[in-house]
Tab-separated table of C-alpha atoms in Angstrom:
chain	number	residue	atom	x	y	z
A	5	MET	CA	4.127	-7.070	-21.072
A	6	THR	CA	6.901	-4.961	-22.563
A	7	PRO	CA	10.073	-7.125	-22.217
A	8	SER	CA	12.616	-4.325	-22.757
A	9	LYS	CA	13.475	-3.994	-19.044
A	10	PRO	CA	14.317	-6.837	-16.649
A	11	LEU	CA	12.006	-5.618	-13.870
A	12	ASP	CA	8.331	-4.762	-14.161
A	13	LEU	CA	8.037	-3.111	-10.762
A	14	ILE	CA	10.142	-1.865	-7.863
A	15	GLY	CA	8.349	-1.184	-4.608
A	16	VAL	CA	9.782	1.375	-2.192
A	17	GLY	CA	8.827	1.664	1.449
A	18	ALA	CA	9.316	0.292	4.928
A	19	PRO	CA	10.087	-3.440	5.261
A	20	ILE	CA	8.171	-3.760	8.498
A	21	MET	CA	7.469	-6.978	10.380
A	22	ASP	CA	3.786	-6.934	11.306
A	23	ILE	CA	2.629	-8.010	14.764
A	24	VAL	CA	-1.010	-8.951	14.205
A	25	VAL	CA	-3.535	-9.344	17.009
A	26	SER	CA	-7.309	-9.183	17.552
A	27	VAL	CA	-8.406	-6.823	20.318
A	28	PRO	CA	-11.722	-5.512	21.677
A	29	ASP	CA	-12.632	-1.934	20.814
A	30	ASP	CA	-11.878	-0.703	24.308
A	31	PHE	CA	-8.229	-1.788	23.968
A	32	LEU	CA	-7.687	1.127	21.581
A	33	ALA	CA	-7.890	3.497	24.547
A	34	HIS	CA	-4.417	2.240	25.481
A	35	ALA	CA	-3.090	3.220	22.038
A	36	GLY	CA	-4.521	6.748	21.722
A	37	GLY	CA	-5.072	8.387	18.332
A	38	GLU	CA	-7.931	7.690	15.943
A	39	LYS	CA	-9.322	4.286	15.138
A	40	GLY	CA	-8.248	3.069	11.713
A	41	GLY	CA	-5.161	5.260	11.495
A	42	MET	CA	-1.412	4.790	11.815
A	43	VAL	CA	0.806	6.531	14.374
A	44	MET	CA	4.578	6.292	14.716
A	45	VAL	CA	5.833	5.181	18.140
A	46	ASP	CA	9.252	4.665	19.722
A	47	ALA	CA	10.631	1.386	21.050
A	48	ASP	CA	9.467	2.090	24.621
A	49	GLU	CA	5.876	2.752	23.549
A	50	MET	CA	5.892	-0.379	21.385
A	51	ALA	CA	7.083	-2.424	24.372
A	52	ARG	CA	4.336	-0.919	26.554
A	53	LEU	CA	1.592	-1.805	24.080
A	54	LEU	CA	2.920	-5.322	23.536
A	55	ALA	CA	2.877	-5.925	27.282
A	56	LEU	CA	-0.816	-4.972	27.387
A	57	LEU	CA	-2.008	-7.297	24.604
A	58	PRO	CA	-4.832	-9.607	25.704
A	59	THR	CA	-3.660	-12.529	23.512
A	60	LYS	CA	-0.478	-13.714	21.831
A	61	PRO	CA	0.010	-12.015	18.436
A	62	ALA	CA	0.986	-13.553	15.093
A	63	MET	CA	3.875	-12.352	12.909
A	64	SER	CA	3.933	-11.553	9.194
A	65	THR	CA	6.006	-9.556	6.767
A	66	GLY	CA	4.286	-6.190	6.301
A	67	GLY	CA	4.653	-2.631	5.095
A	68	SER	CA	2.306	-1.045	2.575
A	69	ALA	CA	4.462	-0.996	-0.567
A	70	ALA	CA	6.083	-4.249	0.535
A	71	ASN	CA	2.721	-6.036	0.679
A	72	THR	CA	1.876	-4.700	-2.770
A	73	THR	CA	5.243	-5.766	-4.186
A	74	PHE	CA	4.990	-9.239	-2.651
A	75	ASN	CA	1.570	-9.773	-4.204
A	76	THR	CA	2.608	-8.535	-7.656
A	77	ALA	CA	5.425	-11.086	-7.610
A	78	ARG	CA	2.909	-13.758	-6.643
A	79	LEU	CA	0.897	-12.707	-9.712
A	80	GLY	CA	3.861	-13.137	-12.030
A	81	LEU	CA	5.399	-9.669	-12.291
A	82	ARG	CA	9.180	-9.372	-12.094
A	83	ALA	CA	9.516	-7.363	-8.905
A	84	ALA	CA	12.154	-5.958	-6.565
A	85	PHE	CA	11.959	-3.992	-3.333
A	86	ILE	CA	13.905	-1.090	-1.830
A	87	GLY	CA	13.724	-0.496	1.905
A	88	LYS	CA	16.037	-0.666	4.917
A	89	LEU	CA	16.278	-3.881	6.910
A	90	GLY	CA	17.826	-4.344	10.342
A	91	ASN	CA	20.411	-6.897	11.460
A	92	ASP	CA	18.270	-9.209	13.602
A	93	ASP	CA	16.355	-12.464	13.106
A	94	ALA	CA	13.257	-10.530	12.024
A	95	ALA	CA	15.210	-8.916	9.176
A	96	ASP	CA	16.601	-12.277	8.052
A	97	ALA	CA	13.118	-13.813	8.086
A	98	TYR	CA	11.717	-10.858	6.176
A	99	LYS	CA	14.289	-11.108	3.385
A	100	ALA	CA	13.898	-14.877	3.118
A	101	ARG	CA	10.120	-14.589	2.822
A	102	PHE	CA	10.410	-12.118	-0.047
A	103	ALA	CA	12.966	-14.260	-1.831
A	104	SER	CA	10.620	-17.250	-1.527
A	105	ALA	CA	7.986	-15.310	-3.495
A	106	GLY	CA	10.462	-14.513	-6.269
A	107	VAL	CA	11.085	-10.879	-5.282
A	108	ASP	CA	14.578	-9.599	-6.134
A	109	THR	CA	16.047	-8.761	-2.711
A	110	SER	CA	19.374	-7.362	-3.941
A	111	ARG	CA	18.226	-3.730	-3.564
A	112	PHE	CA	17.426	-3.870	0.142
A	113	LYS	CA	19.469	-1.503	2.304
A	114	HIS	CA	20.768	-2.541	5.739
A	115	ALA	CA	21.398	-0.946	9.139
A	116	ALA	CA	23.038	-2.324	12.286
A	117	MET	CA	19.943	-2.121	14.490
A	118	PRO	CA	16.637	-3.960	15.035
A	119	ASN	CA	14.200	-4.281	12.181
A	120	GLY	CA	11.060	-2.137	12.031
A	121	ARG	CA	7.804	-3.450	13.516
A	122	CYS	CA	4.135	-2.552	13.210
A	123	LEU	CA	1.520	-3.518	15.773
A	124	ALA	CA	-1.715	-4.089	13.808
A	125	LEU	CA	-4.666	-4.014	16.202
A	126	THR	CA	-7.746	-5.575	14.607
A	127	THR	CA	-11.118	-4.866	16.230
A	128	PRO	CA	-14.313	-6.980	15.846
A	129	ASP	CA	-15.465	-4.846	12.884
A	130	ALA	CA	-12.311	-6.010	10.984
A	131	GLN	CA	-10.855	-2.487	11.112
A	132	ARG	CA	-7.107	-2.232	11.728
A	133	THR	CA	-5.381	0.435	13.803
A	134	MET	CA	-1.593	0.538	13.512
A	135	ARG	CA	1.289	1.650	15.711
A	136	THR	CA	4.641	1.555	13.946
A	137	CYS	CA	8.215	1.589	15.251
A	138	LEU	CA	10.441	2.080	12.216
A	139	GLY	CA	13.634	0.687	13.733
A	140	ALA	CA	16.292	0.298	11.047
A	141	HIS	CA	14.047	1.802	8.406
A	142	GLY	CA	14.011	5.022	10.405
A	143	THR	CA	17.602	5.568	9.223
A	144	PHE	CA	16.625	5.270	5.525
A	145	SER	CA	17.823	8.588	4.116
A	146	PRO	CA	18.145	10.413	0.781
A	147	GLU	CA	21.816	9.431	0.729
A	148	ASP	CA	20.738	5.776	0.488
A	149	VAL	CA	18.942	6.397	-2.823
A	150	SER	CA	20.319	7.046	-6.303
A	151	PRO	CA	18.956	6.741	-9.860
A	152	SER	CA	20.953	3.501	-10.226
A	153	ASP	CA	18.580	1.858	-7.722
A	154	PHE	CA	15.825	2.123	-10.335
A	155	GLU	CA	17.763	1.065	-13.418
A	156	GLY	CA	16.137	-1.707	-15.388
A	157	ALA	CA	12.643	-1.101	-14.005
A	158	ARG	CA	9.501	-0.100	-15.851
A	159	HIS	CA	7.539	1.108	-12.852
A	160	VAL	CA	8.094	2.266	-9.258
A	161	HIS	CA	5.424	1.951	-6.569
A	162	ILE	CA	5.757	4.122	-3.436
A	163	GLU	CA	3.852	4.052	-0.163
A	164	GLY	CA	2.553	7.255	1.369
A	165	TYR	CA	4.303	6.609	4.672
A	166	VAL	CA	7.598	7.537	2.983
A	167	VAL	CA	6.188	11.046	2.631
A	168	PHE	CA	6.648	11.662	6.372
A	169	ASN	CA	10.296	12.201	5.285
A	170	SER	CA	9.754	14.542	2.337
A	171	LYS	CA	13.460	14.761	1.416
A	172	LEU	CA	13.642	10.975	1.179
A	173	ALA	CA	10.438	10.903	-0.868
A	174	ASP	CA	11.879	13.562	-3.196
A	175	ALA	CA	15.035	11.482	-3.698
A	176	ILE	CA	12.987	8.378	-4.517
A	177	LEU	CA	10.718	10.152	-6.983
A	178	ASP	CA	13.601	12.049	-8.597
A	179	GLY	CA	15.577	8.821	-9.007
A	180	ALA	CA	12.622	6.946	-10.473
A	181	ARG	CA	11.814	9.742	-12.897
A	182	ALA	CA	15.464	10.039	-13.954
A	183	SER	CA	15.419	6.331	-14.807
A	184	GLY	CA	12.328	6.741	-16.975
A	185	CYS	CA	9.975	4.779	-14.718
A	186	THR	CA	6.256	5.268	-14.479
A	187	LEU	CA	5.038	5.923	-10.931
A	188	SER	CA	2.291	4.929	-8.543
A	189	LEU	CA	1.629	6.244	-5.050
A	190	ASP	CA	-0.591	4.782	-2.345
A	191	LEU	CA	-1.653	7.626	-0.044
A	192	ALA	CA	-1.675	5.017	2.763
A	193	SER	CA	-3.261	6.999	5.601
A	194	PHE	CA	-5.327	10.107	6.237
A	195	GLU	CA	-2.627	11.193	8.718
A	196	VAL	CA	-0.077	11.165	5.891
A	197	VAL	CA	-2.292	13.319	3.690
A	198	ARG	CA	-3.133	15.810	6.445
A	199	GLU	CA	0.532	16.362	7.293
A	200	SER	CA	1.865	16.394	3.724
A	201	ARG	CA	-0.962	17.769	1.599
A	202	GLU	CA	0.958	20.610	-0.070
A	203	TRP	CA	3.899	18.324	-0.845
A	204	LEU	CA	1.530	15.757	-2.355
A	205	LEU	CA	-0.183	18.341	-4.529
A	206	GLY	CA	3.202	19.546	-5.763
A	207	GLN	CA	4.214	16.022	-6.772
A	208	LEU	CA	0.878	15.424	-8.468
A	209	ARG	CA	1.519	18.497	-10.591
A	210	LYS	CA	4.873	16.981	-11.626
A	211	GLY	CA	3.084	13.798	-12.683
A	212	ILE	CA	2.220	10.530	-10.943
A	213	ASP	CA	0.685	7.891	-13.183
A	214	VAL	CA	-1.520	6.080	-10.639
A	215	VAL	CA	-2.703	7.256	-7.210
A	216	PHE	CA	-4.472	4.911	-4.780
A	217	SER	CA	-6.660	6.312	-2.005
A	218	ASN	CA	-9.546	5.372	0.223
A	219	GLU	CA	-12.438	7.571	1.347
A	220	ASP	CA	-10.630	9.119	4.322
A	221	GLU	CA	-7.482	9.837	2.330
A	222	ILE	CA	-9.129	11.535	-0.627
A	223	ARG	CA	-11.274	13.678	1.699
A	224	ALA	CA	-8.060	14.748	3.454
A	225	LEU	CA	-6.523	15.622	0.073
A	226	PHE	CA	-9.549	17.765	-0.819
A	227	PRO	CA	-10.664	19.108	2.595
A	228	ASP	CA	-13.360	21.315	1.054
A	229	ALA	CA	-15.176	18.014	0.393
A	230	ALA	CA	-14.912	16.748	3.974
A	231	ASP	CA	-18.658	15.974	4.033
A	232	ALA	CA	-18.487	13.634	1.016
A	233	ASN	CA	-20.373	10.433	1.829
A	234	THR	CA	-22.073	9.062	-1.281
A	235	VAL	CA	-20.668	6.851	-4.004
A	236	GLU	CA	-21.188	9.674	-6.509
A	237	ASP	CA	-19.296	12.100	-4.243
A	238	TYR	CA	-16.263	9.835	-4.480
A	239	ARG	CA	-16.517	9.616	-8.252
A	240	ALA	CA	-16.337	13.408	-8.310
A	241	LEU	CA	-13.326	13.431	-5.985
A	242	GLY	CA	-11.657	10.796	-8.147
A	243	ALA	CA	-12.237	13.059	-11.147
A	244	ARG	CA	-10.561	15.957	-9.314
A	245	LEU	CA	-7.549	13.749	-8.602
A	246	ALA	CA	-7.447	12.463	-12.191
A	247	GLU	CA	-7.354	16.032	-13.484
A	248	PHE	CA	-3.665	16.033	-12.548
A	249	GLY	CA	-3.233	13.722	-15.544
A	250	GLY	CA	-3.037	10.200	-14.154
A	251	VAL	CA	-5.308	7.426	-12.947
A	252	ALA	CA	-7.137	7.851	-9.640
A	253	ALA	CA	-8.205	4.645	-7.901
A	254	VAL	CA	-10.618	5.444	-5.054
A	255	LYS	CA	-11.331	2.410	-2.871
A	256	LEU	CA	-14.714	2.373	-1.135
A	257	GLY	CA	-14.532	-0.870	0.857
A	258	LYS	CA	-17.817	-2.768	0.704
A	259	ASP	CA	-19.037	-0.291	-1.950
A	260	GLY	CA	-16.318	-1.243	-4.428
A	261	ALA	CA	-14.241	1.472	-6.069
A	262	TRP	CA	-14.010	4.144	-8.725
A	263	ILE	CA	-11.206	4.175	-11.279
A	264	VAL	CA	-11.003	7.537	-13.000
A	265	ARG	CA	-8.494	8.520	-15.687
A	266	GLY	CA	-7.638	11.976	-16.940
A	267	LYS	CA	-8.094	11.921	-20.686
A	268	GLY	CA	-7.856	14.639	-23.308
A	269	GLY	CA	-8.782	17.447	-20.966
A	270	GLY	CA	-11.619	15.386	-19.476
A	271	VAL	CA	-11.976	12.202	-17.459
A	272	GLU	CA	-13.320	8.690	-17.945
A	273	SER	CA	-14.848	6.915	-14.940
A	274	HIS	CA	-15.276	3.216	-14.245
A	275	ARG	CA	-17.386	1.883	-11.382
A	276	ILE	CA	-15.791	-1.248	-9.903
A	277	ALA	CA	-18.209	-3.596	-8.188
A	278	PRO	CA	-17.126	-5.062	-4.863
A	279	VAL	CA	-16.506	-8.748	-4.290
A	280	ARG	CA	-18.929	-9.515	-1.476
A	281	VAL	CA	-17.386	-10.989	1.665
A	282	THR	CA	-19.465	-12.321	4.546
A	283	ASP	CA	-16.605	-13.596	6.712
A	284	ALA	CA	-14.225	-10.613	6.932
A	285	VAL	CA	-11.886	-10.777	9.919
A	286	ASP	CA	-9.094	-8.261	9.249
A	287	SER	CA	-8.750	-5.313	6.849
A	288	ASN	CA	-4.958	-5.111	7.382
A	289	GLY	CA	-3.251	-5.262	3.964
A	290	ALA	CA	-6.463	-5.268	1.934
A	291	GLY	CA	-5.734	-1.925	0.279
A	292	ASP	CA	-2.174	-3.025	-0.487
A	293	ALA	CA	-3.488	-6.210	-2.104
A	294	TRP	CA	-6.018	-4.136	-4.052
A	295	GLY	CA	-3.142	-2.050	-5.416
A	296	ALA	CA	-1.205	-5.179	-6.367
A	297	GLY	CA	-4.139	-6.556	-8.303
A	298	PHE	CA	-4.631	-3.266	-10.126
A	299	LEU	CA	-0.942	-2.886	-11.023
A	300	SER	CA	-0.721	-6.506	-12.178
A	301	GLY	CA	-3.345	-5.678	-14.786
A	302	TRP	CA	-2.241	-2.118	-15.555
A	303	LEU	CA	1.379	-3.118	-16.231
A	304	ARG	CA	0.056	-5.762	-18.616
A	305	GLU	CA	-1.961	-3.030	-20.383
A	306	LYS	CA	-5.324	-4.533	-19.469
A	307	PRO	CA	-8.458	-2.313	-19.597
A	308	LEU	CA	-9.092	-0.352	-16.418
A	309	PRO	CA	-12.263	-2.289	-15.504
A	310	VAL	CA	-10.280	-5.536	-15.681
A	311	CYS	CA	-7.548	-4.026	-13.502
A	312	GLY	CA	-10.239	-3.079	-10.996
A	313	GLU	CA	-11.808	-6.536	-11.058
A	314	ILE	CA	-8.469	-8.181	-10.229
A	315	ALA	CA	-7.876	-5.585	-7.524
A	316	SER	CA	-11.255	-6.275	-5.894
A	317	LEU	CA	-10.620	-10.008	-5.993
A	318	LEU	CA	-7.337	-9.696	-4.101
A	319	GLY	CA	-8.601	-7.151	-1.621
A	320	ALA	CA	-11.669	-9.244	-0.799
A	321	GLU	CA	-9.674	-12.406	-0.245
A	322	THR	CA	-7.196	-10.602	2.012
A	323	VAL	CA	-9.863	-9.467	4.493
A	324	ARG	CA	-10.887	-13.100	5.016
A	325	HIS	CA	-7.611	-13.838	6.810
A	326	MET	CA	-5.692	-12.404	9.741
A	327	GLY	CA	-2.594	-10.493	8.680
A	328	PRO	CA	-1.729	-8.476	5.566
A	329	LEU	CA	-1.212	-11.382	3.146
A	330	VAL	CA	-3.382	-14.214	1.886
A	331	PRO	CA	-1.886	-17.357	3.493
A	332	ASP	CA	0.060	-19.637	1.181
A	333	ALA	CA	-2.478	-22.443	1.635
A	334	HIS	CA	-5.263	-20.204	0.258
A	335	TRP	CA	-3.227	-18.493	-2.467
A	336	PRO	CA	-3.497	-21.037	-5.354
A	337	GLN	CA	-7.260	-20.559	-5.697
A	338	THR	CA	-6.934	-16.771	-5.609
A	339	SER	CA	-4.065	-16.850	-8.102
A	340	SER	CA	-6.019	-19.076	-10.472
A	341	ARG	CA	-8.980	-16.676	-10.502
A	342	ALA	CA	-6.684	-13.682	-11.058
A	343	THR	CA	-4.853	-15.467	-13.874
A	344	GLU	CA	-8.144	-16.047	-15.691
A	345	LEU	CA	-8.832	-12.305	-15.579
A	346	LEU	CA	-5.327	-11.459	-16.800
A	347	ARG	CA	-5.644	-13.536	-19.971
């Protein structure tokens, strides 16, 4: 890795405490919206849903970019995180958990209100449907961000959920670019892409080095390809995304992924085989872990297929556990396998 800057990566997003629970499919009727998506809710709606839960939930630090940042630190990158914490016990626990993984917590912002929460409803097919109450993070504003927040970093990773506040997203991207950082963006949700498609296309034209998407998200970005359903279709969509000049990582779940890079007026494509999992229980956080594995290789200048192999390893292990992070007791084996690939 290039040692000229003290931080390899800064993640930016919502430091949300996840409330993780398994529910039957018919419970989703109480939540409304589409299965597999994410919808913002207020404190009253969150309280209503929590009161209806059939079993007691578990708690975990969460948030898309936060999960990615946490896992990159676990894999040895020098990482920090920017997001707005509250002033309650959940916020204190969140910050302590990140510090325990070696993440620099000095760039967190703070607000005098409860911390954000996300109810992650996992159905028997391991799909997760999320309802998020931003809490303190809902007050994260462009005025909270300046280029100095990104000083000393090589790379900035941003979650798509930030894009719901386009002025805030502009401030983050402008600050990162002014500090000379490379950029990655996880599109995060098809709802994000549907609501912010023109903004996203504008930022892609300005230059984003790595873009992560899944099938639903890339179809929302290119709605003329809404009927895409084959592995080759997604290679072609990845090529369209890579034509903006960066790397497109298109995650296909059990079918692996495509990594496509714009190169010299053309593209190069790499098919990433999946790591087969027969005991999946929860897809929450799997895409974030996939991104962490990829960035851990990419920021070490590993070949794209190696980056994809590490990504698939982390994503596959994450779905074997409830919650968005591989439990500490299971992490050493995963870390050892990833370290072998990073050599």
